[in-house]
Coordinates of C-alpha atoms in Angstrom, one line a residue:
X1154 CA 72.4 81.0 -111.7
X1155 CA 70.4 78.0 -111.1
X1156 CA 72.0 74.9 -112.5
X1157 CA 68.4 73.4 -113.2
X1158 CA 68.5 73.9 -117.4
X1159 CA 65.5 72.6 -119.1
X1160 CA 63.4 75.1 -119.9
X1161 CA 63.7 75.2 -124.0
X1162 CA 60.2 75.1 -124.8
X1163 CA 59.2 78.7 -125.2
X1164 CA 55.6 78.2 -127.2
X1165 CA 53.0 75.5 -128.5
X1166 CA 50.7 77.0 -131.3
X1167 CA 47.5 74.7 -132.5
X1168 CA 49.6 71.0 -131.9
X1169 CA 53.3 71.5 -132.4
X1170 CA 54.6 75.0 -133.4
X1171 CA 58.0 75.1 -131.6
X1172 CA 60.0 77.9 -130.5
X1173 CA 63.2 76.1 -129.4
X1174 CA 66.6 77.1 -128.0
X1175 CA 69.8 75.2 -126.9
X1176 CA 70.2 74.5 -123.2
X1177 CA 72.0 77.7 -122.5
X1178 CA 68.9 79.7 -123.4
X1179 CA 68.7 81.3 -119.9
X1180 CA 71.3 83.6 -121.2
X1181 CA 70.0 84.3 -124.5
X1182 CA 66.9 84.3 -126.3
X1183 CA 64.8 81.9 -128.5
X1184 CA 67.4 80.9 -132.0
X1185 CA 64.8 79.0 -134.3
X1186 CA 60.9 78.6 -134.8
X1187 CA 60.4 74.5 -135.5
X1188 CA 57.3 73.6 -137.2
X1189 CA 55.8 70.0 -136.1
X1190 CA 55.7 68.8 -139.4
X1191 CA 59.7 68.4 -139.6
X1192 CA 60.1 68.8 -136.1
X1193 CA 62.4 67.1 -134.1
X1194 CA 64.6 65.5 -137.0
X1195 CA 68.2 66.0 -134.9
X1196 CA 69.4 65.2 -131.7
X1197 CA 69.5 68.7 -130.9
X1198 CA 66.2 68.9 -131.8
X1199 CA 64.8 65.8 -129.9
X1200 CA 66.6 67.4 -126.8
X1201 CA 64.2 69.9 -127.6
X1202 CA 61.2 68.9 -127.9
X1203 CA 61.5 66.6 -124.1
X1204 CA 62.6 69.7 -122.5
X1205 CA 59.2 70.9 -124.1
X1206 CA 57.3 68.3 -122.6
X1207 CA 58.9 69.3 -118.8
X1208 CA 58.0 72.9 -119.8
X1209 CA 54.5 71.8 -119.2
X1210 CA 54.8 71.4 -115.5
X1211 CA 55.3 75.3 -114.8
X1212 CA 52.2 76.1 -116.4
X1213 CA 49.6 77.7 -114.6
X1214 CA 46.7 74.8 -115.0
X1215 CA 49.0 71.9 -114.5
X1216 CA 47.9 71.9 -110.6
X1217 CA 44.1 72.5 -111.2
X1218 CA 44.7 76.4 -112.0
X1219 CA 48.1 77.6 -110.2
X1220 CA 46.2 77.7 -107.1
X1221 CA 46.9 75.4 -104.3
X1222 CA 43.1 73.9 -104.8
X1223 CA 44.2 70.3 -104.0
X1224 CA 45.3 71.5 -100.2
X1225 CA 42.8 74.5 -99.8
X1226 CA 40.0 71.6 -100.2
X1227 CA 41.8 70.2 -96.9
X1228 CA 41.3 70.6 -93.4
X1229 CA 45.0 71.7 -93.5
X1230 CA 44.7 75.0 -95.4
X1231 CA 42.1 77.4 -96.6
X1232 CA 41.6 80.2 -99.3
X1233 CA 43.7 82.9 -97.6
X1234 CA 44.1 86.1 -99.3
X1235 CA 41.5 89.4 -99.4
X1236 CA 38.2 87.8 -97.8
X1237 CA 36.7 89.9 -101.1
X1238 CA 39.9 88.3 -103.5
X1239 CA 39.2 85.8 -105.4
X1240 CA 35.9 84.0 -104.8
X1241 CA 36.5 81.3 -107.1
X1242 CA 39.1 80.4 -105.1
X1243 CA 36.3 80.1 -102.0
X1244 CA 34.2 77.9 -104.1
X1245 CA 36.6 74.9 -103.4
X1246 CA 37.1 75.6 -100.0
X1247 CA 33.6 74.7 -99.2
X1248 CA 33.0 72.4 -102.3
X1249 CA 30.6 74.4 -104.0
X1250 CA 32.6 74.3 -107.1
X1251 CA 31.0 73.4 -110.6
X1252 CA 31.7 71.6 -113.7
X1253 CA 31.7 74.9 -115.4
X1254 CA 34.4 76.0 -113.2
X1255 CA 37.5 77.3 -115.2
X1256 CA 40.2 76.2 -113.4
X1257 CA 39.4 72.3 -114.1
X1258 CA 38.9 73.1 -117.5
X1259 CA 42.3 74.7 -117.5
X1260 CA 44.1 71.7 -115.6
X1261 CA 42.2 69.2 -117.8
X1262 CA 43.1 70.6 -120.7
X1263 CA 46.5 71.6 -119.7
X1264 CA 47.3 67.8 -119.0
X1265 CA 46.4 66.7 -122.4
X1266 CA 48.6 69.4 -123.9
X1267 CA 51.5 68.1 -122.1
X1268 CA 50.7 64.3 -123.4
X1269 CA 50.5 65.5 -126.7
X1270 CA 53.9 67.1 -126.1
X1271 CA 54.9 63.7 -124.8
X1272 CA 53.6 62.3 -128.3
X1273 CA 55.8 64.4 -130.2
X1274 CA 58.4 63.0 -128.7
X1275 CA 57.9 59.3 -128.5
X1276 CA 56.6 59.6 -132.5
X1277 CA 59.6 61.1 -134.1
X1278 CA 62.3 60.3 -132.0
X1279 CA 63.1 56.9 -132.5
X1280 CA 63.8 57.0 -136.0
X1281 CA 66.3 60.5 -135.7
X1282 CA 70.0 59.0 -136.1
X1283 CA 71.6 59.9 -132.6
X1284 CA 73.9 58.4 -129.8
X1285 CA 70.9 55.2 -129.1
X1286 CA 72.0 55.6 -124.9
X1287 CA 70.9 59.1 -125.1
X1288 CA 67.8 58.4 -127.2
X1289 CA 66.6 55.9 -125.0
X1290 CA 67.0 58.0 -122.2
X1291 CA 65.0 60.9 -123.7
X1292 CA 62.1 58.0 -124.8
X1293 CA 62.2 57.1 -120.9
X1294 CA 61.9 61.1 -120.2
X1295 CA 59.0 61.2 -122.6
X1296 CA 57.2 57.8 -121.2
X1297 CA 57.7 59.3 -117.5
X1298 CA 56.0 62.3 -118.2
X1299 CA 53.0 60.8 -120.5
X1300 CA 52.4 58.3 -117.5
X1301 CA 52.5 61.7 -115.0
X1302 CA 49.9 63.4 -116.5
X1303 CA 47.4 60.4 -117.5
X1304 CA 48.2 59.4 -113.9
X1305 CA 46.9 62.8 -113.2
X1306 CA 44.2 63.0 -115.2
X1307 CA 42.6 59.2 -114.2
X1308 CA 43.3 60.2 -110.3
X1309 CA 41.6 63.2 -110.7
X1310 CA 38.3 62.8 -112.9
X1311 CA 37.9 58.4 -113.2
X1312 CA 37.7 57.0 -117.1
X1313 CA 39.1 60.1 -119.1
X1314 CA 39.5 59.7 -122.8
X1315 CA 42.6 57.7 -124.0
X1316 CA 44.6 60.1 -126.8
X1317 CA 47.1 57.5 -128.8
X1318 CA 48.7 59.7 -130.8
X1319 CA 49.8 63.4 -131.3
X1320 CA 46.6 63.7 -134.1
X1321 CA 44.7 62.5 -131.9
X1322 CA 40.9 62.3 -133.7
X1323 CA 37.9 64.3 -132.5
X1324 CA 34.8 62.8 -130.6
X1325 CA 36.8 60.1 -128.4
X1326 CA 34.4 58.8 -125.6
X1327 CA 35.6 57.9 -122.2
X1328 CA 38.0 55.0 -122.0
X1329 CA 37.9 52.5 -118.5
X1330 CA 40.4 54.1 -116.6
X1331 CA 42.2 50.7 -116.3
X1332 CA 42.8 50.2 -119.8
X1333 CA 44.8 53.2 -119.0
X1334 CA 46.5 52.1 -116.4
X1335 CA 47.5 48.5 -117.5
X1336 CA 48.3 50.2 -121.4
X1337 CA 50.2 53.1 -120.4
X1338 CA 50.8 54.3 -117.0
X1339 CA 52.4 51.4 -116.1
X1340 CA 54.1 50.1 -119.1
X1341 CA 55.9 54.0 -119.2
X1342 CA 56.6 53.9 -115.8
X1343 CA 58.4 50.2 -116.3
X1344 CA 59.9 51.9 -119.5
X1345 CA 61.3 54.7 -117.3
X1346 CA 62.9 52.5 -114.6
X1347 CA 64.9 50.3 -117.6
X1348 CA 65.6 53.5 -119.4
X1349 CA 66.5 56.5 -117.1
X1350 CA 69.9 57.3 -115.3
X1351 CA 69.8 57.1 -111.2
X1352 CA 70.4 60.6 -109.9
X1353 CA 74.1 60.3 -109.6
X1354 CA 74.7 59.8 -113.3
X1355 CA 73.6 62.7 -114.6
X1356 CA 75.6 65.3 -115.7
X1357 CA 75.2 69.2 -113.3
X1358 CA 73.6 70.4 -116.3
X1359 CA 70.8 67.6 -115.9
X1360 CA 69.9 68.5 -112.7
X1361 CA 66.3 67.8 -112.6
X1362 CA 66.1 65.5 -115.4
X1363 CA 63.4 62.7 -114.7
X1364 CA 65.2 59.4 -113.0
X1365 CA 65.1 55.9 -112.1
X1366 CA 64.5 56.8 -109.2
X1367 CA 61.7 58.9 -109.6
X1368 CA 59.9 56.1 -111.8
X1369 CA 60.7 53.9 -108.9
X1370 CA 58.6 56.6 -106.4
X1371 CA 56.3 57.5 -108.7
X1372 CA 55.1 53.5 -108.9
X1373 CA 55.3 53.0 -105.3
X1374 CA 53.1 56.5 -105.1
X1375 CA 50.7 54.8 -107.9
X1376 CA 50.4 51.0 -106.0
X1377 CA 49.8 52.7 -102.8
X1378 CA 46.8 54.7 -104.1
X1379 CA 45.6 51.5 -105.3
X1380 CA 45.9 49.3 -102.2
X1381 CA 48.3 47.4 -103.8
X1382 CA 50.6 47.4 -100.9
X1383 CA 53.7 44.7 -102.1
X1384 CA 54.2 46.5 -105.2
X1385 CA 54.3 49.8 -103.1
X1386 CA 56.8 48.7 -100.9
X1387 CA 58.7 46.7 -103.6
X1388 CA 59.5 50.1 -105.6
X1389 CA 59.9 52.4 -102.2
X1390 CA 62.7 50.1 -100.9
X1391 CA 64.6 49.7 -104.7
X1392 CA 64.3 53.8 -104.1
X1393 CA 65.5 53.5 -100.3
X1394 CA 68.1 50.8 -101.3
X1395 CA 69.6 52.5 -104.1
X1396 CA 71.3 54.9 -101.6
X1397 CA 70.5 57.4 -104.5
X1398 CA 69.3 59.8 -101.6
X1399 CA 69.0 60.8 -98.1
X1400 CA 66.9 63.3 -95.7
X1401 CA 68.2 66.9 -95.2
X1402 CA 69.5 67.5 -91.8
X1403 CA 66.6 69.8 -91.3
X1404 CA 62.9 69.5 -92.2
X1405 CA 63.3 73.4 -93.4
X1406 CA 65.7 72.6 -95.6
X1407 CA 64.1 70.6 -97.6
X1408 CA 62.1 73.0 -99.5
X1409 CA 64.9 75.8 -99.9
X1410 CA 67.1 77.0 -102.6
X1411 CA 70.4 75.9 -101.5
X1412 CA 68.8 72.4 -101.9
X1413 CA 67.3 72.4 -105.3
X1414 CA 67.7 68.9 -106.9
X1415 CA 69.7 68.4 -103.1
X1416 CA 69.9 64.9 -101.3
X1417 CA 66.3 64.8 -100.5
X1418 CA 64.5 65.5 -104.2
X1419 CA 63.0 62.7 -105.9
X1420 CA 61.0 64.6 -109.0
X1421 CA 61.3 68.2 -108.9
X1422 CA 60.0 70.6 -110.8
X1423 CA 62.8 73.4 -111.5
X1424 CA 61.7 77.0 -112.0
X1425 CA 63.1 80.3 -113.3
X1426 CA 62.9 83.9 -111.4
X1427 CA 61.7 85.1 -114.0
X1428 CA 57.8 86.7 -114.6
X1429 CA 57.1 84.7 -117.0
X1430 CA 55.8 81.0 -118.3
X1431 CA 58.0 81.1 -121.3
X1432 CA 61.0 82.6 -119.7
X1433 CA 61.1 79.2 -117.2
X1434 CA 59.0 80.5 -114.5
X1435 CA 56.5 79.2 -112.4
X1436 CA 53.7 80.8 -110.8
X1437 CA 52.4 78.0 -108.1
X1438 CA 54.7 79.8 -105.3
X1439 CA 54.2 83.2 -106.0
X1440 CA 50.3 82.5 -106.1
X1441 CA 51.1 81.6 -102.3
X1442 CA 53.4 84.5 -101.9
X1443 CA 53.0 87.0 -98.6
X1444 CA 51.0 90.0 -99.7
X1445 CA 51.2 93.1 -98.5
X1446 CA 54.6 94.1 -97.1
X1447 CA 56.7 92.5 -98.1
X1448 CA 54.9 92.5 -101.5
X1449 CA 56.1 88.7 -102.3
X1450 CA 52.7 87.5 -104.3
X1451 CA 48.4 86.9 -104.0
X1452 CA 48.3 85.4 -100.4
X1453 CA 46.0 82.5 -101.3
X1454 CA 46.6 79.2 -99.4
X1455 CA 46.9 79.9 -95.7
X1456 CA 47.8 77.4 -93.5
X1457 CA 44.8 76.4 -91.5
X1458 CA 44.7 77.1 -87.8
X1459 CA 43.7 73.4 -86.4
X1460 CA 46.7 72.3 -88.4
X1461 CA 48.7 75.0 -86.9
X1462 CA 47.8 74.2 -83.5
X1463 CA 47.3 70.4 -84.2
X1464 CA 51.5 70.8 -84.4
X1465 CA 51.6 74.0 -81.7
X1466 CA 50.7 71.8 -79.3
X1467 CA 53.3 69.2 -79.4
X1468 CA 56.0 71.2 -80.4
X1469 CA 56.6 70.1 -83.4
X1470 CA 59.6 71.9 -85.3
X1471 CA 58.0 71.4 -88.3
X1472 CA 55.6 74.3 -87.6
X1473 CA 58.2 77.1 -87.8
X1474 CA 59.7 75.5 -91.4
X1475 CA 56.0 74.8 -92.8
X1476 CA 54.0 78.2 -92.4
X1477 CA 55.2 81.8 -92.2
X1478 CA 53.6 84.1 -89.2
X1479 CA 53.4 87.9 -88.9
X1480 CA 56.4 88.9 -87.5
X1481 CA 59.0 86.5 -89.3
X1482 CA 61.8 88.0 -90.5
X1483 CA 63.2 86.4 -93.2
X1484 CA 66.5 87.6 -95.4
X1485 CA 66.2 90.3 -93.1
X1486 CA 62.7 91.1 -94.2
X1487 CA 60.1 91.3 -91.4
X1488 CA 56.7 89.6 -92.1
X1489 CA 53.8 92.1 -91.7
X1490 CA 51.3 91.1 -94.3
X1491 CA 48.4 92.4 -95.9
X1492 CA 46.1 95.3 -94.4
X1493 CA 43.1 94.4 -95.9
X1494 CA 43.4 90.9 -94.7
X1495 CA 42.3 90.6 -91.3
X1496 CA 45.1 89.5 -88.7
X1497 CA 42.5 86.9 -86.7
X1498 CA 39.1 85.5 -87.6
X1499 CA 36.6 84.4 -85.1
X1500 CA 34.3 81.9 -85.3
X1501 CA 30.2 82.5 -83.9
X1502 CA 31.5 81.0 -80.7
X1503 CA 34.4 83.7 -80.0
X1504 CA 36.9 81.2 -80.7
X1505 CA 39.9 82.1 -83.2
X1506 CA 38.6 80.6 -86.7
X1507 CA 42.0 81.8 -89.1
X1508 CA 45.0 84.0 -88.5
X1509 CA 47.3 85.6 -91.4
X1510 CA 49.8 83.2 -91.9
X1511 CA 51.5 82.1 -95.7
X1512 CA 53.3 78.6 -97.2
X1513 CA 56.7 78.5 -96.0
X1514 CA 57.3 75.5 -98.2
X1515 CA 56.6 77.7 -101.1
X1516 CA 59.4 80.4 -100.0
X1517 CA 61.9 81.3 -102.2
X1518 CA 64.6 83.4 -101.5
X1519 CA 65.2 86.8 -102.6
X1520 CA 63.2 90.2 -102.2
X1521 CA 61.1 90.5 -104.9
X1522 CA 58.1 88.7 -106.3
X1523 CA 59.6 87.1 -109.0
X1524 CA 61.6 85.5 -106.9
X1525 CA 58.9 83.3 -106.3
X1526 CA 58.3 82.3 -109.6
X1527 CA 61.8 80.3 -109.1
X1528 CA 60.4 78.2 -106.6
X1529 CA 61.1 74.6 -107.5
X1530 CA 58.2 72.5 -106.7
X1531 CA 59.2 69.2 -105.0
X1532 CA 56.6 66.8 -106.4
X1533 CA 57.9 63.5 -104.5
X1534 CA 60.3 63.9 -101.9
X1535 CA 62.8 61.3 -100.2
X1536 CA 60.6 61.5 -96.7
X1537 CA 57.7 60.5 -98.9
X1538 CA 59.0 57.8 -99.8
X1539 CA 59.8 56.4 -96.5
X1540 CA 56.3 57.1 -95.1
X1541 CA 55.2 54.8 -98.3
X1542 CA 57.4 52.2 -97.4
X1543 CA 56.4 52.5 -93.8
X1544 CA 52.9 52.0 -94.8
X1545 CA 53.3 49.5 -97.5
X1546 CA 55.2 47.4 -95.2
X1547 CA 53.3 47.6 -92.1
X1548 CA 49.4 47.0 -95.2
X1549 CA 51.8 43.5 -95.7
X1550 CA 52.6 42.3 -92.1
X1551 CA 56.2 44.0 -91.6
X1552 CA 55.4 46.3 -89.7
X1553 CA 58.6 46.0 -87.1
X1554 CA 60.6 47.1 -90.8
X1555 CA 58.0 49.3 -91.0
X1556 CA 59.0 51.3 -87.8
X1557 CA 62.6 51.7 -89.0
X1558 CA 61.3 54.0 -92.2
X1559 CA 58.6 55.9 -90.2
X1560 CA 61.3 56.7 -87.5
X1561 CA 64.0 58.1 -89.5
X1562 CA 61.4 60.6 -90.5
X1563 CA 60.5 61.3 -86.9
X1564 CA 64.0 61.4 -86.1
X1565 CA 64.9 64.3 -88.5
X1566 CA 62.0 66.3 -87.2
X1567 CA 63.0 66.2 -83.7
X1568 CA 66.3 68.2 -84.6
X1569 CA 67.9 66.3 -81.7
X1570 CA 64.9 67.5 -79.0
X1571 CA 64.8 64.0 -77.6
X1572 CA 62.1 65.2 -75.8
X1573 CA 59.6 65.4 -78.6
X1574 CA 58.6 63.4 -81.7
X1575 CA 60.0 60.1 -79.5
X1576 CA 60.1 56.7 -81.6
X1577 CA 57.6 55.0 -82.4
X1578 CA 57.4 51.7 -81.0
X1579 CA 54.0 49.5 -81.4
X1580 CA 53.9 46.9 -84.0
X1581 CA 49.9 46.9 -83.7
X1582 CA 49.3 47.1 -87.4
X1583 CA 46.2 49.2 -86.6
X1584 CA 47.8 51.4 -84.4
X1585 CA 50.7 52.1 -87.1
X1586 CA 48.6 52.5 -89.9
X1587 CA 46.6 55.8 -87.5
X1588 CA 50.1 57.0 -86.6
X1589 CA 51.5 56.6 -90.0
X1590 CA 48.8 59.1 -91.4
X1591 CA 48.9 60.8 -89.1
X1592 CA 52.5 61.5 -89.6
X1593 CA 52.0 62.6 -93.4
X1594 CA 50.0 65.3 -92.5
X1595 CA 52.6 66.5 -90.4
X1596 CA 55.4 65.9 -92.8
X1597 CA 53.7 66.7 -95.9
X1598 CA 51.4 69.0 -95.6
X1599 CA 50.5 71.8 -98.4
X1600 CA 52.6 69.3 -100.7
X1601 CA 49.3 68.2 -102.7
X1602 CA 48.6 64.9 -101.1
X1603 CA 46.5 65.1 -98.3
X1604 CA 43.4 65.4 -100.2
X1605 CA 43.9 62.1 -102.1
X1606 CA 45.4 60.7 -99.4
X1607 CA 42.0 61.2 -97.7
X1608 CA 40.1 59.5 -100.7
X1609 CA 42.3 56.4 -100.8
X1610 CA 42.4 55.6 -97.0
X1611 CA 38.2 56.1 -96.7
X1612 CA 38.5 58.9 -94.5
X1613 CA 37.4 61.9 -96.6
X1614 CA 33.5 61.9 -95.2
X1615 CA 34.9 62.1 -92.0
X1616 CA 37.5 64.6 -92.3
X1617 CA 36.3 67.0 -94.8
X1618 CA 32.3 66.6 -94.5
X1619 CA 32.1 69.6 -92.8
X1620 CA 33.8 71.3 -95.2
X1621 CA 30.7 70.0 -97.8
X1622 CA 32.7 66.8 -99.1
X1623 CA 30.1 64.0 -100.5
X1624 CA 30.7 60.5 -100.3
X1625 CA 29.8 59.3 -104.0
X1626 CA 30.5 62.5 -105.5
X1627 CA 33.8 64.5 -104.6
X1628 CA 36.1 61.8 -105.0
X1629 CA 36.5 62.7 -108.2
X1630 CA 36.3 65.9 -109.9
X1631 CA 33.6 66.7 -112.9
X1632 CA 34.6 66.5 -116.1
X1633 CA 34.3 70.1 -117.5
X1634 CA 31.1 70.8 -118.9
X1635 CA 32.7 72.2 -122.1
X1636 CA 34.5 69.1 -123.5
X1637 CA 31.0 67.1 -123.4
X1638 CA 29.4 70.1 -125.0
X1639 CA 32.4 69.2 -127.6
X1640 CA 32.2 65.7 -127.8
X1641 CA 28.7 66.0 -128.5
X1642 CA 27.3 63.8 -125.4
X1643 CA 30.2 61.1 -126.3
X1644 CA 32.1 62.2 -123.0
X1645 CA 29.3 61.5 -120.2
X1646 CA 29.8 63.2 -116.5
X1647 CA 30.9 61.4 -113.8
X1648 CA 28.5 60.8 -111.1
X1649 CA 26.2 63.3 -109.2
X1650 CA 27.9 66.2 -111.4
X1651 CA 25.2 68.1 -113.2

């Protein structure tokens, strides 16, 4: 059994109806139905209600509709799947998405749901009679996640509007996104850093609680985005320095089972095989799954074949651990895919456009789909961290410190081939910067980031105009059309959106 056991929040109905369940609820089912109105009054309870607010991170809109969107709107992966399957899917592939689309609605929507969640929390909490270290703790839990989702909701669609409390009243107009930041993203974050255990302190049975160490990231993730390079590398290092955690010995290993909540994970999201939301499961992975034989899941977001040859070509190991080709055999399964997906796709020109390939970062072991569904998502990662230090550092004139970061990552890749992935050596701050993204895309890629990594760095025209990006339009996403039918022409829509 997985020893990942937050996963008590079985329901929400209107705000706050509850169905709750102590910890060990993976071997038993639901014990009580909580109403909001009395709801949490114990420590029991307040346990409760935070594992509640995690319990929104498996849902299926939290990342823009359980699809991969964010990376199949990338030049490193595309729809995959049936050509004829899903066509909705397709419409963010080549940007012809629309504000009536329903998977933002979903992931909009599904954000505020888990800041009202985080509401609950933070409202009745601290005035419940309980041990004050674990209280405070659950109040940093609860802080971390509410600054998660609004940081997710002002990265992804600008000025959104600014819900204070778990009533939170109807018709609220857009707020300046930098109210939100300077009022709650980073006041929570702060919160979380004085308030959370490192890593080491938890208890097994905590695994993949939220940590110091993940506020630390998850600041240094937020500064970079913003430019603000000091503070960037200020939080990566106190992550780096707190010798809280450490690369896996191999680049594959990062992403498998035997390393859940491992040496390498920063925030993780822990999942359940099990077919089912409620039940602790989580869809994202099994979205990705191969189709066909073996029967592991939908097929949709395939690696994309410059990226695959992008790394063919200079031997880079991480290849074999980041994409899955026909003919694998993995747990003794071979790989042969779907039928009525075609193998290759040319282009006009003859050349080879796609081949059938699946997310090996996704990959969870085990033979049936559900396995899949107990993928744990690694949201920020101990090599992301060291490629923000090595770029925070190198953005503030340290870039010979820089090197040292940006190395070990190489280093680990190699897997001891010293005739690959050599050090890097130049100090040329524009030269490091090029190499340093370049590296990301290597070492992260289908993680999430690449898109807004794109947007920050001004190189999304360039890179993904050919896939129909706009300049002055796609950097953010529209607001869906049905909450400014809602609010009534309060909410307005963010620019060139009809």
């Amino acid at each position: 059994m997985k020893t990942y056991k937050i996963y008590s929040l079985i329901g929400l109905i209107a705000f706050f109806l509850i169905v709750g369940c102590k910890e060990e609820f993976l071997e038993r089912p639901p014990q009580a139905t909580l109403v909001a109105g009395n709801f949490p009054s114990t420590a029991e309870e307040a346990i409760i209600a935070t594992n509640g607010i995690y319990n929104t991170l498996r849902i299926w809109g939290i990342y823009s509709g359980g699809f991969p969107l964010i990376d199949i709107m990338t030049d490193e992966m595309v729809k995959g799947s049936n050509p004829g399957d899903g066509v909705q899917v397709l419409n963010f592939q080549d940007y012809t998405f629309t504000s009536d689309d329903g998977n933002i609605e979903t992931w909009y929507r599904t954000l505020y749901l888990g800041i009202r969640r985080s509401y609950l929390v933070l409202e009745k909490v601290p005035s419940i009679e309980m041990n004050a270290e674990l209280k405070s703790r659950l109040l940093g839990e609860a802080r971390f996640l509410r600054s998660f989702f609004y940081f997710s909701l002002v990265q992804a669609f600008g000025d959104v509007p600014l819900v204070e409390s778990s009533e939170a009243p109807d018709g609220l107009a857009r707020t300046d996104k930098e109210i939100i930041y300077q009022d709650i993203i980073f006041p929570d974050l702060l919160f979380a850093v004085d308030n959370l255990p490192e890593k080491s302190e938890y208890a097994d049975e905590d695994a993949g609680r939220i940590t110091k160490g993940a506020a630390r990231a998850m600041l240094a993730r937020i500064h970079l985005y913003r430019s603000e390079f000091p503070e960037a590398a200020t939080y990566a290092l106190e992550v780096i320095n707190s010798q809280q955690y450490d690369l896996e010995n191999e680049f594959q290993m990062a992403f498998r089972v035997a390393t859940e909540h491992g040496d390498e994970s920063v925030f993780e999201i822990g999942a359940v095989a099990e077919n089912s939301f409620a039940l602790g499961g989580n869809q994202y992975a099994n979205t990705q799954g191969v189709r066909g034989t073996p029967n592991w899941g939908w097929g949709f977001g395939r690696p994309s074949y410059t990226w695959i040859e992008k790394l063919n070509n200079e031997n880079d190991p991480r290849l074999d651990g980041s994409v899955i080709f026909l003919g694998d055999v993995i747990d003794g399964i071979t790989i042969q895919g779907d039928g009525t997906t075609p193998d290759t796709t040319y282009a006009e020109d003859g050349a080879i456009a796609e081949i059938e390939t699946y997310n090996q970062k996704v990959y969870a072991t085990g033979e049936l789909a559900a396995d899949r569904w107990g993928h744990n998502r690694r949201v920020i990662r101990y090599a992301d961290v060291l490629l923000m230090a090595a770029e925070a550092l190198n953005e503030t004139g340290n870039s010979a410190q820089a090197l040292n970061y940006l190395n070990d990552v190489r280093e680990r890749a190699r897997e001891d081939n010293d005739q690959i992935l050599s050090d890097i050596t130049t100090t040329d701050p524009n030269q490091l910067r090029e190499i340093i993204y370049e590296e990301r895309s290597r070492e992260l890629a289908f993680e999430g980031l690449r898109y807004w990594d794109l947007v920050r760095t001004d190189r999304a025209e360039e890179i993904l105009g050919p896939l129909g990006f706009e300049t002055g339009k796609h950097e953010l996403f529209p607001i869906p059309q049905s909450e400014i039918n809602i609010s009534e022409g309060k909410i307005s829509q963010n620019p060139n959106w009809n």
